[in-house]
Tab-separated table of C-alpha atoms in Angstrom:
chain	number	residue	atom	x	y	z
A	1	MET	CA	-21.999	-0.368	18.554
A	2	GLY	CA	-24.035	2.737	19.533
A	3	ALA	CA	-23.278	6.425	19.188
A	4	GLY	CA	-21.978	6.569	22.808
A	5	LYS	CA	-19.455	3.858	22.092
A	6	ASP	CA	-18.414	5.759	18.859
A	7	ARG	CA	-17.281	8.623	21.008
A	8	LEU	CA	-14.749	6.331	22.717
A	9	ALA	CA	-13.176	5.181	19.402
A	10	PRO	CA	-10.054	7.439	18.994
A	11	HIS	CA	-8.161	5.347	16.468
A	12	ARG	CA	-10.223	5.856	13.352
A	13	ILE	CA	-7.758	7.484	11.082
A	14	VAL	CA	-8.852	9.492	7.979
A	15	LEU	CA	-6.231	10.698	5.496
A	16	VAL	CA	-7.217	13.544	3.186
A	17	GLY	CA	-5.294	15.607	0.646
A	18	ALA	CA	-5.233	16.636	-3.000
A	19	THR	CA	-4.971	14.227	-5.893
A	20	SER	CA	-1.378	12.791	-6.075
A	21	SER	CA	-0.554	13.843	-2.444
A	22	GLY	CA	0.363	10.294	-1.579
A	23	LYS	CA	-2.578	9.264	0.598
A	24	SER	CA	-2.541	5.632	-0.563
A	25	LEU	CA	1.195	5.176	0.246
A	26	VAL	CA	0.797	6.652	3.688
A	27	ALA	CA	-2.226	4.490	4.336
A	28	LEU	CA	-0.310	1.362	3.385
A	29	ASP	CA	2.562	2.382	5.706
A	30	LEU	CA	0.191	3.011	8.566
A	31	ALA	CA	-1.590	-0.321	7.957
A	32	ASP	CA	1.786	-2.118	8.231
A	33	ARG	CA	2.715	-0.312	11.424
A	34	LEU	CA	-0.696	-0.357	13.197
A	35	GLY	CA	-2.257	-3.603	12.002
A	36	GLY	CA	-4.829	-1.698	9.977
A	37	GLU	CA	-7.254	-2.147	7.118
A	38	ILE	CA	-7.771	0.526	4.488
A	39	VAL	CA	-11.185	1.909	3.761
A	40	GLY	CA	-11.323	3.679	0.378
A	41	ALA	CA	-13.131	6.948	0.164
A	42	ASP	CA	-12.664	7.698	-3.515
A	43	SER	CA	-15.784	8.080	-5.680
A	44	ARG	CA	-14.078	6.621	-8.800
A	45	GLN	CA	-11.799	3.928	-7.467
A	46	ILE	CA	-14.993	2.013	-6.560
A	47	TYR	CA	-15.484	1.051	-10.248
A	48	ARG	CA	-14.128	-2.141	-11.846
A	49	GLY	CA	-12.138	-1.536	-15.044
A	50	LEU	CA	-10.927	1.897	-13.988
A	51	GLU	CA	-8.113	0.868	-11.763
A	52	ILE	CA	-5.290	2.379	-13.777
A	53	GLY	CA	-6.858	5.730	-14.541
A	54	THR	CA	-8.094	6.239	-10.946
A	55	GLU	CA	-4.790	5.007	-9.443
A	56	ALA	CA	-6.660	2.450	-7.479
A	57	PRO	CA	-4.738	0.163	-5.150
A	58	THR	CA	-3.030	-2.585	-7.095
A	59	LEU	CA	-3.390	-6.306	-6.417
A	60	ALA	CA	0.008	-6.105	-4.653
A	61	ASP	CA	-1.273	-3.297	-2.436
A	62	ARG	CA	-4.370	-5.270	-1.639
A	63	ALA	CA	-2.252	-8.287	-0.759
A	64	ARG	CA	-0.192	-6.163	1.635
A	65	ALA	CA	-3.196	-4.892	3.532
A	66	PRO	CA	-6.934	-5.511	3.306
A	67	HIS	CA	-8.782	-2.858	1.290
A	68	HIS	CA	-12.494	-1.994	1.229
A	69	PHE	CA	-14.525	-0.107	-1.345
A	70	VAL	CA	-12.046	-0.682	-4.177
A	71	ALA	CA	-13.057	-1.924	-7.719
A	72	PHE	CA	-16.274	-3.539	-6.557
A	73	LEU	CA	-18.913	-1.752	-8.709
A	74	ASP	CA	-19.849	-1.920	-12.399
A	75	PRO	CA	-18.911	1.384	-14.147
A	76	ALA	CA	-22.523	1.805	-15.274
A	77	GLU	CA	-23.856	1.842	-11.746
A	78	THR	CA	-24.437	5.008	-9.762
A	79	TYR	CA	-23.242	5.069	-6.194
A	80	SER	CA	-24.272	7.892	-3.885
A	81	ALA	CA	-22.370	9.573	-1.034
A	82	GLY	CA	-25.229	8.798	1.242
A	83	ARG	CA	-24.963	5.064	0.529
A	84	TYR	CA	-21.208	5.265	1.013
A	85	GLY	CA	-21.557	6.995	4.368
A	86	HIS	CA	-23.915	4.302	5.623
A	87	GLU	CA	-21.931	1.364	4.337
A	88	ALA	CA	-18.498	2.821	5.253
A	89	ARG	CA	-19.592	3.352	8.864
A	90	ALA	CA	-20.634	-0.282	9.073
A	91	VAL	CA	-17.344	-1.455	7.619
A	92	VAL	CA	-15.280	0.743	10.015
A	93	ARG	CA	-17.180	-0.682	12.994
A	94	GLU	CA	-16.665	-4.200	11.749
A	95	ILE	CA	-12.928	-3.644	11.372
A	96	GLU	CA	-12.852	-2.256	14.913
A	97	SER	CA	-14.794	-5.277	16.203
A	98	ARG	CA	-11.868	-7.494	15.079
A	99	GLY	CA	-9.313	-5.404	16.924
A	100	ARG	CA	-7.962	-3.822	13.756
A	101	VAL	CA	-7.397	-0.125	12.998
A	102	PRO	CA	-9.543	1.377	10.228
A	103	ILE	CA	-7.510	3.730	7.987
A	104	VAL	CA	-9.675	5.754	5.574
A	105	ALA	CA	-7.884	7.097	2.485
A	106	GLY	CA	-10.011	9.881	1.116
A	107	GLY	CA	-10.010	11.011	-2.482
A	108	SER	CA	-13.500	12.414	-2.377
A	109	GLY	CA	-14.268	15.172	0.159
A	110	LEU	CA	-17.948	14.405	-0.113
A	111	TYR	CA	-17.401	10.745	0.755
A	112	VAL	CA	-15.277	11.719	3.805
A	113	ARG	CA	-17.987	14.159	4.975
A	114	ALA	CA	-20.610	11.441	4.457
A	115	LEU	CA	-18.541	9.146	6.703
A	116	ASN	CA	-17.728	11.472	9.632
A	117	GLN	CA	-20.590	14.004	9.450
A	118	GLY	CA	-23.260	12.004	7.665
A	119	ILE	CA	-25.579	12.962	4.724
A	120	PHE	CA	-29.022	14.335	5.476
A	121	HIS	CA	-32.002	12.441	4.256
A	122	GLY	CA	-33.550	14.834	1.746
A	123	PRO	CA	-36.568	14.271	-0.560
A	124	ALA	CA	-36.511	11.197	-2.740
A	125	ARG	CA	-35.233	11.753	-6.266
A	126	ASP	CA	-37.644	12.894	-8.848
A	127	ASP	CA	-36.860	11.261	-12.214
A	128	ALA	CA	-38.917	13.750	-14.199
A	129	ILE	CA	-37.091	16.759	-12.688
A	130	ARG	CA	-33.701	15.110	-13.225
A	131	ALA	CA	-34.530	14.333	-16.827
A	132	ARG	CA	-35.570	17.871	-17.500
A	133	LEU	CA	-32.459	19.352	-15.889
A	134	THR	CA	-30.238	16.881	-17.702
A	135	ARG	CA	-31.805	17.840	-21.095
A	136	ARG	CA	-31.166	21.508	-20.245
A	137	ILE	CA	-27.464	20.713	-19.654
A	138	GLN	CA	-27.269	18.956	-22.958
A	139	VAL	CA	-28.780	21.915	-24.779
A	140	GLU	CA	-27.587	24.935	-22.785
A	141	GLY	CA	-24.553	23.614	-20.998
A	142	LEU	CA	-23.919	23.425	-17.263
A	143	GLU	CA	-23.234	27.091	-16.612
A	144	PRO	CA	-26.871	28.403	-16.849
A	145	LEU	CA	-27.866	25.850	-14.248
A	146	ARG	CA	-24.972	26.859	-12.027
A	147	GLU	CA	-26.141	30.494	-12.300
A	148	GLU	CA	-29.671	29.400	-11.318
A	149	LEU	CA	-28.261	27.577	-8.366
A	150	ARG	CA	-26.235	30.670	-7.345
A	151	ARG	CA	-29.462	32.648	-7.183
A	152	VAL	CA	-31.434	30.117	-5.052
A	153	ASP	CA	-28.570	28.677	-2.970
A	154	PRO	CA	-25.333	30.628	-3.166
A	155	GLU	CA	-23.738	28.451	-0.420
A	156	ALA	CA	-24.337	25.221	-2.470
A	157	HIS	CA	-23.054	27.010	-5.613
A	158	ALA	CA	-19.839	27.983	-3.895
A	159	SER	CA	-19.218	24.425	-2.624
A	160	ILE	CA	-19.731	22.587	-5.885
A	161	LEU	CA	-16.851	22.290	-8.381
A	162	PRO	CA	-17.498	23.796	-11.813
A	163	GLY	CA	-17.567	20.477	-13.607
A	164	ASP	CA	-19.967	18.603	-11.272
A	165	PRO	CA	-23.425	18.305	-12.930
A	166	VAL	CA	-24.615	15.598	-10.584
A	167	ARG	CA	-24.499	17.842	-7.458
A	168	VAL	CA	-25.904	20.831	-9.297
A	169	ILE	CA	-28.845	18.784	-10.512
A	170	ARG	CA	-29.454	17.363	-6.958
A	171	ALA	CA	-29.315	20.858	-5.400
A	172	LEU	CA	-31.800	22.288	-7.890
A	173	GLU	CA	-34.036	19.188	-7.577
A	174	VAL	CA	-34.204	19.616	-3.807
A	175	HIS	CA	-34.937	23.284	-4.169
A	176	GLU	CA	-37.784	22.638	-6.593
A	177	LEU	CA	-39.312	19.910	-4.422
A	178	THR	CA	-39.038	21.725	-1.082
A	179	GLY	CA	-38.744	25.405	-1.977
A	180	ARG	CA	-35.704	25.597	0.331
A	181	PRO	CA	-31.949	25.494	-0.187
A	182	ILE	CA	-30.298	22.072	0.165
A	183	THR	CA	-27.637	23.662	2.426
A	184	ALA	CA	-30.275	24.771	4.936
A	185	LEU	CA	-31.871	21.338	4.945
A	186	ARG	CA	-28.542	19.664	5.536
A	187	ARG	CA	-27.930	21.732	8.652
A	188	GLU	CA	-31.398	20.912	10.047
A	189	ARG	CA	-31.279	17.167	9.327
A	190	ALA	CA	-27.640	16.263	9.815
A	191	PRO	CA	-27.307	12.804	11.436
A	192	GLU	CA	-25.156	11.837	14.377
A	193	PRO	CA	-21.457	12.601	13.791
A	194	PHE	CA	-18.967	9.723	13.503
A	195	PRO	CA	-15.787	10.727	15.371
A	196	VAL	CA	-12.479	10.259	13.472
A	197	GLN	CA	-8.932	11.488	13.642
A	198	LEU	CA	-8.365	13.580	10.477
A	199	PHE	CA	-4.937	14.102	8.915
A	200	GLY	CA	-4.144	16.080	5.871
A	201	LEU	CA	-1.207	15.761	3.439
A	202	ARG	CA	-0.108	19.062	1.903
A	203	TRP	CA	2.366	19.834	-0.814
A	204	SER	CA	3.447	23.120	-2.444
A	205	ARG	CA	1.594	23.916	-5.669
A	206	SER	CA	4.776	23.435	-7.774
A	207	ALA	CA	5.641	20.106	-6.090
A	208	LEU	CA	2.059	18.830	-6.548
A	209	ALA	CA	2.118	19.717	-10.246
A	210	LYS	CA	5.266	17.612	-10.686
A	211	ARG	CA	3.676	14.749	-8.811
A	212	ILE	CA	0.555	14.934	-11.001
A	213	ALA	CA	2.715	14.900	-14.159
A	214	SER	CA	4.685	11.927	-12.928
A	215	ARG	CA	1.557	9.991	-11.971
A	216	LEU	CA	-0.008	10.609	-15.431
A	217	ASP	CA	3.178	9.358	-17.158
A	218	ARG	CA	3.095	6.230	-14.943
A	219	GLN	CA	-0.585	5.607	-15.676
A	220	LEU	CA	-0.017	5.850	-19.437
A	221	GLU	CA	2.900	3.426	-19.188
A	222	ARG	CA	0.757	0.976	-17.194
A	223	GLY	CA	-1.976	0.957	-19.878
A	224	PHE	CA	-4.306	3.872	-19.143
A	225	LEU	CA	-5.053	4.251	-22.891
A	226	GLU	CA	-5.776	0.537	-23.318
A	227	GLU	CA	-8.018	0.576	-20.288
A	228	THR	CA	-9.972	3.406	-21.849
A	229	ARG	CA	-10.116	1.579	-25.158
A	230	ARG	CA	-11.839	-1.322	-23.456
A	231	LEU	CA	-14.414	1.070	-21.984
A	232	LEU	CA	-15.061	2.493	-25.515
A	233	GLU	CA	-15.537	-1.075	-26.826
A	234	GLU	CA	-18.116	-1.750	-24.115
A	235	MET	CA	-19.914	1.508	-25.070
A	236	LEU	CA	-19.910	0.702	-28.812
A	237	ALA	CA	-21.270	-2.748	-28.048
A	238	GLY	CA	-24.128	-1.172	-26.063
A	239	ARG	CA	-23.078	-2.827	-22.837
A	240	LEU	CA	-22.094	0.443	-21.180
A	241	PRO	CA	-24.141	3.623	-21.500
A	242	ALA	CA	-22.285	6.649	-22.792
A	243	ASP	CA	-23.530	8.694	-19.825
A	244	ALA	CA	-22.553	6.080	-17.226
A	245	PRO	CA	-20.490	7.340	-14.252
A	246	GLY	CA	-17.342	5.409	-15.179
A	247	PRO	CA	-16.683	7.000	-18.642
A	248	ARG	CA	-17.357	10.488	-17.229
A	249	THR	CA	-14.314	10.168	-14.917
A	250	LEU	CA	-11.527	12.752	-15.404
A	251	GLY	CA	-8.913	11.270	-17.632
A	252	TYR	CA	-11.179	8.799	-19.400
A	253	ARG	CA	-13.251	11.602	-20.927
A	254	GLU	CA	-10.128	13.081	-22.472
A	255	LEU	CA	-8.714	9.747	-23.706
A	256	LEU	CA	-12.108	8.791	-25.117
A	257	ALA	CA	-12.026	11.989	-27.136
A	258	HIS	CA	-8.584	11.026	-28.518
A	259	LEU	CA	-9.785	7.477	-29.359
A	260	ARG	CA	-12.668	9.045	-31.290
A	261	ASP	CA	-10.059	11.062	-33.255
A	262	GLU	CA	-11.297	14.359	-31.765
A	263	THR	CA	-7.883	15.213	-30.253
A	264	SER	CA	-4.290	14.022	-30.398
A	265	LEU	CA	-2.896	11.960	-27.536
A	266	ASP	CA	-0.570	14.891	-26.556
A	267	GLU	CA	-3.575	17.208	-26.396
A	268	ALA	CA	-5.556	14.713	-24.294
A	269	ARG	CA	-2.618	14.316	-21.957
A	270	GLU	CA	-2.222	18.081	-21.506
A	271	ARG	CA	-5.965	18.417	-20.792
A	272	ILE	CA	-5.847	15.664	-18.165
A	273	ALA	CA	-2.807	17.243	-16.442
A	274	LEU	CA	-4.474	20.662	-16.505
A	275	LYS	CA	-7.807	19.504	-15.150
A	276	THR	CA	-6.121	17.425	-12.507
A	277	ARG	CA	-4.077	20.406	-11.324
A	278	GLN	CA	-7.298	22.457	-11.204
A	279	LEU	CA	-9.066	19.750	-9.238
A	280	ALA	CA	-6.075	19.490	-6.857
């Protein structure tokens, strides 16, 4: 299906909204009503073994409607937004080819942008630069690198969340390799857009905070702590690197600190709730 045909596809539904806004439930309802299949756009629900802490669709959800990009990747594996954009477009087109309606439920804004706007093809990664920047974060913390990024690319600095070292490293890497801001290169090299119908779910701040607290209670009751303990056992056995993407996920970091006797469970819970509210 070519780009011209894409412009004639009005039924690609993309649901976006803050954490705990109910995107997954709305997606399921729409799938029932429209004969749809759900395409995940969450950068953490892709990992196996993190289903509870990421609130990934359950087996019952997946029996109710076909789901794509859910719990298919090892938690040690890195998965880029660029790869997601390419693979998700192919899945959306394949769903359409069968006369079904693709319904994208987006937990990651970057993944949604990769799908409908595309990701520019920047310079290949440079492992030496990345290793040097990673060492700096370990020694100096992330903030000095964020300040450096603010000087060379204020637009990128403003768009990256404070706790996101991966995107900071990539932006600085691109600037070092090309001498130009990653934001400028993105505008110049943006690929063909992928038309979708975008819908947002919005709650008041107070209502969203209650939903976040309720979701965290539900996750802990379902076995969030036990799921994190299994991750820790994999790390201690050397089967899962400590710096793997999975264990760095919000919620798991805080519960891992509790399991290492660095914080109480109540403290870990409060930190998860606070950071989730900040993210939302």
